[in-house]
Short mmCIF file of C-alpha atoms in Angstrom, two decimals:
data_model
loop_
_atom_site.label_atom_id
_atom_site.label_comp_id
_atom_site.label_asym_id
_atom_site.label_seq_id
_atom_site.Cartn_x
_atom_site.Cartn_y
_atom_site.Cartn_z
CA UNK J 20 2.33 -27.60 -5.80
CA UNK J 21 4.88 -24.31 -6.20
CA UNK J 22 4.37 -24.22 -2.34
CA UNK J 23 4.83 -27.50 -0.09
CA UNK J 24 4.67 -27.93 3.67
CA UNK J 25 5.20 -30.61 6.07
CA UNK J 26 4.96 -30.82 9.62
CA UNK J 27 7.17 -32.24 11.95
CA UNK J 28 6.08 -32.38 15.42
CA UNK J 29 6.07 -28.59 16.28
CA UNK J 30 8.13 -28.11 13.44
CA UNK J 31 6.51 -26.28 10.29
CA UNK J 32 8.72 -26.76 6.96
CA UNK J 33 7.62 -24.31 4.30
CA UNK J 34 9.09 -25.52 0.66
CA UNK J 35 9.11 -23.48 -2.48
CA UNK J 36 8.79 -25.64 -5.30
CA UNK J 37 9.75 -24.42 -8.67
CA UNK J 38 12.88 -25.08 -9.44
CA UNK J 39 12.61 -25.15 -13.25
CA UNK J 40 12.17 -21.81 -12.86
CA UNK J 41 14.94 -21.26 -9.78
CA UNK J 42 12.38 -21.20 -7.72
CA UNK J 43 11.17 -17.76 -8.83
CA UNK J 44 7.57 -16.86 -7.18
CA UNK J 45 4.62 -15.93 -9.59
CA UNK J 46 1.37 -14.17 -7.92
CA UNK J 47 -0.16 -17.38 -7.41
CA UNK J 48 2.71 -18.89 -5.53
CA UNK J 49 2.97 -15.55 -3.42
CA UNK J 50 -0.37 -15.77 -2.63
CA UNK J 51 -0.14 -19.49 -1.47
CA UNK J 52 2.96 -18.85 0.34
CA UNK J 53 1.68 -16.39 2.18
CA UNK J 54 -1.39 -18.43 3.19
CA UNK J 55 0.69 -20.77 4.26
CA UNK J 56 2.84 -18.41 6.84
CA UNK J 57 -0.59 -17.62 7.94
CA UNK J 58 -1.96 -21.25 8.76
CA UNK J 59 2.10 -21.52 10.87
CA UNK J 60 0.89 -17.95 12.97
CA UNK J 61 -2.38 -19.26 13.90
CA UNK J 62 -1.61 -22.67 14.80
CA UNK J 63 -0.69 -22.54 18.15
CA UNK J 64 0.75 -26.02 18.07
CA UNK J 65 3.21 -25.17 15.56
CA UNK J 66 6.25 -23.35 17.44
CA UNK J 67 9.09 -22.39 14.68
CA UNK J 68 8.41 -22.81 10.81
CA UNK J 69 11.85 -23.79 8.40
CA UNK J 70 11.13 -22.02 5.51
CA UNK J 71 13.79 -23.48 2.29
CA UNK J 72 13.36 -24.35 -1.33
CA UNK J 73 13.36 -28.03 -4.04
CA UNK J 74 16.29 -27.99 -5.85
CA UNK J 75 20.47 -27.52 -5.83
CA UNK J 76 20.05 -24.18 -7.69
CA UNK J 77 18.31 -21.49 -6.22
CA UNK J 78 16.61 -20.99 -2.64
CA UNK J 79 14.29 -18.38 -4.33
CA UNK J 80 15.31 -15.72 -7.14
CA UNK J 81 12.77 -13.30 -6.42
CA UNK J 82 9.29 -12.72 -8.42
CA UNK J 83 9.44 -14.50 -11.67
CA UNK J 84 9.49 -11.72 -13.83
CA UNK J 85 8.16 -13.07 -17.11
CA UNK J 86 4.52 -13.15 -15.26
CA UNK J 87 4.58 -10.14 -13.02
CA UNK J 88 4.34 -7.68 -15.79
CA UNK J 89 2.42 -3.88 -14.57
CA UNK J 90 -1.01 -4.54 -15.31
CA UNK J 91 -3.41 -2.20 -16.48
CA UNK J 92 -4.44 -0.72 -12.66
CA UNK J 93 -2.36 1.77 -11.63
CA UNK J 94 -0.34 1.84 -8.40
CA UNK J 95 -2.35 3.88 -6.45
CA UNK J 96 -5.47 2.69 -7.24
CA UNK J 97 -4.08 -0.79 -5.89
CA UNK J 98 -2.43 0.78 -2.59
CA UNK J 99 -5.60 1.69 -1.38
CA UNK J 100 -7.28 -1.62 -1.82
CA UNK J 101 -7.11 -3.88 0.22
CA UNK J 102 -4.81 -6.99 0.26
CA UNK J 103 -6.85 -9.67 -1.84
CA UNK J 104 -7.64 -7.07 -4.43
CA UNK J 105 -4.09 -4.98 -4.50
CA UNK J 106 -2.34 -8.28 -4.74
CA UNK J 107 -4.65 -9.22 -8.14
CA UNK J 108 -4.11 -5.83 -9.31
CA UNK J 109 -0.21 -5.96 -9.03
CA UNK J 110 0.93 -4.80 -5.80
CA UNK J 111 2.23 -8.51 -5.28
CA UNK J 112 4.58 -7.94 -3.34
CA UNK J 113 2.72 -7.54 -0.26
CA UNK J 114 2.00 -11.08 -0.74
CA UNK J 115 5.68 -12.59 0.21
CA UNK J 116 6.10 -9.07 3.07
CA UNK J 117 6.53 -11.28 5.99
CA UNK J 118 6.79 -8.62 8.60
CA UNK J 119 3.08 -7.84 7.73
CA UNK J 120 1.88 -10.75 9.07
CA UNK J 121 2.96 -10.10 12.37
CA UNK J 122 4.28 -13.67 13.23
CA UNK J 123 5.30 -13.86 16.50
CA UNK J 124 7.42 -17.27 16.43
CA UNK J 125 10.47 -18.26 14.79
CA UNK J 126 11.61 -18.05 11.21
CA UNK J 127 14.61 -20.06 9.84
CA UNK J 128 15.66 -19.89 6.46
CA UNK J 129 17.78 -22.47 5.17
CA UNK J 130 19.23 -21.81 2.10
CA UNK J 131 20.76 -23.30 -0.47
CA UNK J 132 21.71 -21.70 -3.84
CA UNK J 133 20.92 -18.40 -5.16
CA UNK J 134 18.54 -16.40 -2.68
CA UNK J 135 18.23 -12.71 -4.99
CA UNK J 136 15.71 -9.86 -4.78
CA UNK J 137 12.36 -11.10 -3.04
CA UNK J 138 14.65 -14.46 -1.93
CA UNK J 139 16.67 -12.89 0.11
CA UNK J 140 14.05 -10.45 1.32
CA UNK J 141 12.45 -13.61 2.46
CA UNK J 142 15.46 -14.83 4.46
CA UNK J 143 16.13 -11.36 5.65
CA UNK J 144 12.78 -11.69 7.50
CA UNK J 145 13.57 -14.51 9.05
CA UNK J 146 15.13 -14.85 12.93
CA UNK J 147 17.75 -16.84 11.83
CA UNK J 148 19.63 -17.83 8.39
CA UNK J 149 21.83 -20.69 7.60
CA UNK J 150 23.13 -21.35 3.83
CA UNK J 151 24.90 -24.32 1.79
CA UNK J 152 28.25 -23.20 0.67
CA UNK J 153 26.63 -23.16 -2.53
CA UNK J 154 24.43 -20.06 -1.33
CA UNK J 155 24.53 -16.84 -2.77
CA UNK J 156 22.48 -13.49 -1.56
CA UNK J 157 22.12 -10.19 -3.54
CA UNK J 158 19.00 -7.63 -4.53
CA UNK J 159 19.50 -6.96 -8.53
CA UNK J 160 16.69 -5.16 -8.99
CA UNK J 161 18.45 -1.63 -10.10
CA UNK J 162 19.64 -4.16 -13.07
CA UNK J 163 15.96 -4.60 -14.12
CA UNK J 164 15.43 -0.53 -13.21
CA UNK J 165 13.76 -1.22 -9.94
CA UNK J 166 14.22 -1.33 -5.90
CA UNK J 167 13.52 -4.21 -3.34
CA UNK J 168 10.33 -3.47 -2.06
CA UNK J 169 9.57 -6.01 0.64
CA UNK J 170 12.22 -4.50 2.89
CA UNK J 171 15.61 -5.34 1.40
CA UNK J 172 17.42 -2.06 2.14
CA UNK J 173 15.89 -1.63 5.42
CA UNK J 174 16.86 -5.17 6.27
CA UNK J 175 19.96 -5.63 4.58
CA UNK J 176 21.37 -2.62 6.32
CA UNK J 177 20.37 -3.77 9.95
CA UNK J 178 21.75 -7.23 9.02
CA UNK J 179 25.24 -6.31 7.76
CA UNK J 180 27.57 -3.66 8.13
CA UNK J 181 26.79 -0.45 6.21
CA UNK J 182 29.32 -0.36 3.89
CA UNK J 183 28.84 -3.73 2.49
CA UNK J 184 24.88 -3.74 2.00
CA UNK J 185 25.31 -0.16 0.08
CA UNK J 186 27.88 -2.13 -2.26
CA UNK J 187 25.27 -4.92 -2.86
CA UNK J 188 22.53 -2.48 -2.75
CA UNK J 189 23.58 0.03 -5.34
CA UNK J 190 25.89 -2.45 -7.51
CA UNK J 191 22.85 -5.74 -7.62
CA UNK J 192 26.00 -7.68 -6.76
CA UNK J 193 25.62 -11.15 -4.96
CA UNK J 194 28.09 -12.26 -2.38
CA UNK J 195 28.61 -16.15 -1.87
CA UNK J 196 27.86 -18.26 1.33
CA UNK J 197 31.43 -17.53 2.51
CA UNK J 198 31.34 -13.55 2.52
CA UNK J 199 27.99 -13.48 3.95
CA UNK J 200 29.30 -15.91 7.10
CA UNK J 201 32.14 -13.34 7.52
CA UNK J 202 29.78 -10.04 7.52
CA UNK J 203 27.05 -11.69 9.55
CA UNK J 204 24.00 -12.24 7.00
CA UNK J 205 24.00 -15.69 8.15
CA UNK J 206 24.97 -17.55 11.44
CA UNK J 207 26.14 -21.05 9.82
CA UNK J 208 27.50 -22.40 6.33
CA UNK J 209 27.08 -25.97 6.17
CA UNK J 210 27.06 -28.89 3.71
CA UNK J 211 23.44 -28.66 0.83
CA UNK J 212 23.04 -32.21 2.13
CA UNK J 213 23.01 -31.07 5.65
CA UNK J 214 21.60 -27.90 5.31
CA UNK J 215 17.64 -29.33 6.49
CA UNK J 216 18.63 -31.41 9.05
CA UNK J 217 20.73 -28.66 10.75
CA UNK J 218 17.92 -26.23 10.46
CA UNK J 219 15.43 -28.99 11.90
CA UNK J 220 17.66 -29.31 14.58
CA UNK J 221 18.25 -25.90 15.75
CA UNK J 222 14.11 -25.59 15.08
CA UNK J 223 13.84 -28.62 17.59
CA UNK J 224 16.01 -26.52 19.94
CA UNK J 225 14.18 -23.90 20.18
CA UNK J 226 10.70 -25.43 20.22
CA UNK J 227 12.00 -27.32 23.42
CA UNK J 228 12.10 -24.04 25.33
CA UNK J 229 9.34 -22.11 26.81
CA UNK J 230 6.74 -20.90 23.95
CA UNK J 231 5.98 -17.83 25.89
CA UNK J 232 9.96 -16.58 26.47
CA UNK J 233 10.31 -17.24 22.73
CA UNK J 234 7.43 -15.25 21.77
CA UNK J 235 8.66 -12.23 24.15
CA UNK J 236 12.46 -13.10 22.89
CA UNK J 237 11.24 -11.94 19.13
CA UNK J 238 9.19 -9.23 20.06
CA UNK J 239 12.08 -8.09 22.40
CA UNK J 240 14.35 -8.14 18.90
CA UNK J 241 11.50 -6.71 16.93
CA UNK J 242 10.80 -3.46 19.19
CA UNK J 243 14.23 -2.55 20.40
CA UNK J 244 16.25 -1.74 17.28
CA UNK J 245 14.77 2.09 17.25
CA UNK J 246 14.92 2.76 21.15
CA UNK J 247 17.17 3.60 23.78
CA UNK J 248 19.18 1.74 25.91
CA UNK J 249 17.24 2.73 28.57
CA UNK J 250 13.61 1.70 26.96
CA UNK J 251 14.97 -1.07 25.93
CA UNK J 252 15.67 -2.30 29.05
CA UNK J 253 11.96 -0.93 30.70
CA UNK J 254 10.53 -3.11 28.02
CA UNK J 255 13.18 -6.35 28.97
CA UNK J 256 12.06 -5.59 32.73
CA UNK J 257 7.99 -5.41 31.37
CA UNK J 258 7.95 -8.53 29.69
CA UNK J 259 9.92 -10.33 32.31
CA UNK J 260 7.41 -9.34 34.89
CA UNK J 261 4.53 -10.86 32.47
CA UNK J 262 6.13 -14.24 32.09
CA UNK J 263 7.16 -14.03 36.01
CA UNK J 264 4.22 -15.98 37.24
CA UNK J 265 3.56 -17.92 34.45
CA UNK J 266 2.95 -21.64 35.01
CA UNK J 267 6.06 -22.57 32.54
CA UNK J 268 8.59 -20.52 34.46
CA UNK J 269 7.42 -22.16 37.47
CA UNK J 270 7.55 -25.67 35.61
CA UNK J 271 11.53 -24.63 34.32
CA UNK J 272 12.55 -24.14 37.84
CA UNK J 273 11.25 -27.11 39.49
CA UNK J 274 12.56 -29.32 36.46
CA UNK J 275 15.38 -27.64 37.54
CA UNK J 276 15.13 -28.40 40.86
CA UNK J 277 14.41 -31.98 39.82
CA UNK J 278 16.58 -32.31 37.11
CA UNK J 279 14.75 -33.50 34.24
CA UNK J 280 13.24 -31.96 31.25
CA UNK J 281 10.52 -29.27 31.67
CA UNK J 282 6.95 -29.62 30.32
CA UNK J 283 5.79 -26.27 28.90
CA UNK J 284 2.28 -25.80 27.88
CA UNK J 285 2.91 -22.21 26.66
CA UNK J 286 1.06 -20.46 29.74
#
């Protein structure tokens, strides 16, 4: 299968599996892999989803381009569709656009080898990104006379200061796992061999703390990089008044209290 998962505990691991071809994504794959980020969002006892690759070579390189060819509809007669039928008729990409889905749990990418063009949009999605030192980021697409269209420049220039995501940007250049440690793309460079367990554990970390602060954490990140300070904070104080008298912030405290490890049932 060019798309594998496994579940551990609350844990859901999302595999791409095609390395022979660097783990490139063909429509089909795109499709499946977006089904698959579905069936992690709508599971509500799956709490943060690992999404990596098979292989030592490449994370994900993007759409394979020797089967994503334009096809005979024309772009704006696929825009207006909607997704099943845009995504046959070429608009793939809206098929690997995570921030579509609207998931409202955590994302790690762990990556090891080459993450370019749709790869590292992928792991630009994603909450949080640790690499291999064999890891390598970049969006070529002006070399193939296009642009990243599942939110590379958007992303990449939130991610990483501006000067160094126009260089990648307008150059298709790649920076290794080193470079993107220093400029912030990623929060960890570790050993290939211990690049899963390290992103299981920090999964397991998270998934220990209360499901609904996590949820409001992300959608705190999500909705506060175009406001204010001051709205900012109104929304901090809103969503800390909804999880006020929840039953899991009354469970933390008396664990607390008690000192042992809380029980959180996510209400």
């Amino acid at each position: 299968m060019a798309i594998e998962t496994e579940r551990k505990g609350r844990i859901f691991v999302i595999r791409i599996n095609r390395p022979d071809a660097l783990n490139a994504l063909d429509v089909e794959s795109m499709r499946t892999f977006n089904e698959r980020l579905r069936e992690f969002r709508d599971d509500p006892d799956l709490l943060v989803a690992v999404i990596t690759a098979n292989g030592e070579r490449a994370f994900c390189t993007g759409a394979d381009l020797k089967k994503t060819l334009p096809p005979e509809t024309s772009f704006v007669e696929a825009y207006f569709h909607p997704y099943e039928r845009s995504v046959d008729e070429g608009l793939y990409v809206r098929a690997i656009t995570i921030s579509d889905l609207r998931i409202n749990k955590p994302l790690i990418a762990a990556v090891n080898g080459h993450a370019l063009g749709g790869g590292a949009e992928i792991a630009l999605d994603c909450d949080l990104r640790i690499a291999s030192e064999n890891a390598t980021f970049g969006l070529p697409e002006p070399r193939w006379a296009s642009v990243p269209a599942v939110g590379g420049v958007s992303k990449l220039l939130r991610a990483v200061p501006r000067a160094v995501a126009m260089q990648m940007i307008l150059t298709g250049d790649r920076i290794d796992a080193t470079e993107a440690h220093r400029v912030g793309l990623v929060s960890e460079v570790v050993s290939a061999d211990r690049l899963l367990d390290r992103a299981l554990e920090l999964a397991n970390r998270i998934a220990a703390n209360g499901p609904l602060a996590i949820k409001s954490l992300k959608t705190l990140a999500a909705r506060t990089d175009d406001l204010s300070l001051t709205k900012s904070v109104e929304l901090e104080q809103l969503l800390w008044g909804l999880l006020r008298d929840t039953e899991d912030r009354v469970e933390g405290r008396i664990a607390f209290a008690e000192r042992r490890a809380p029980e959180y049932r996510g209400r």
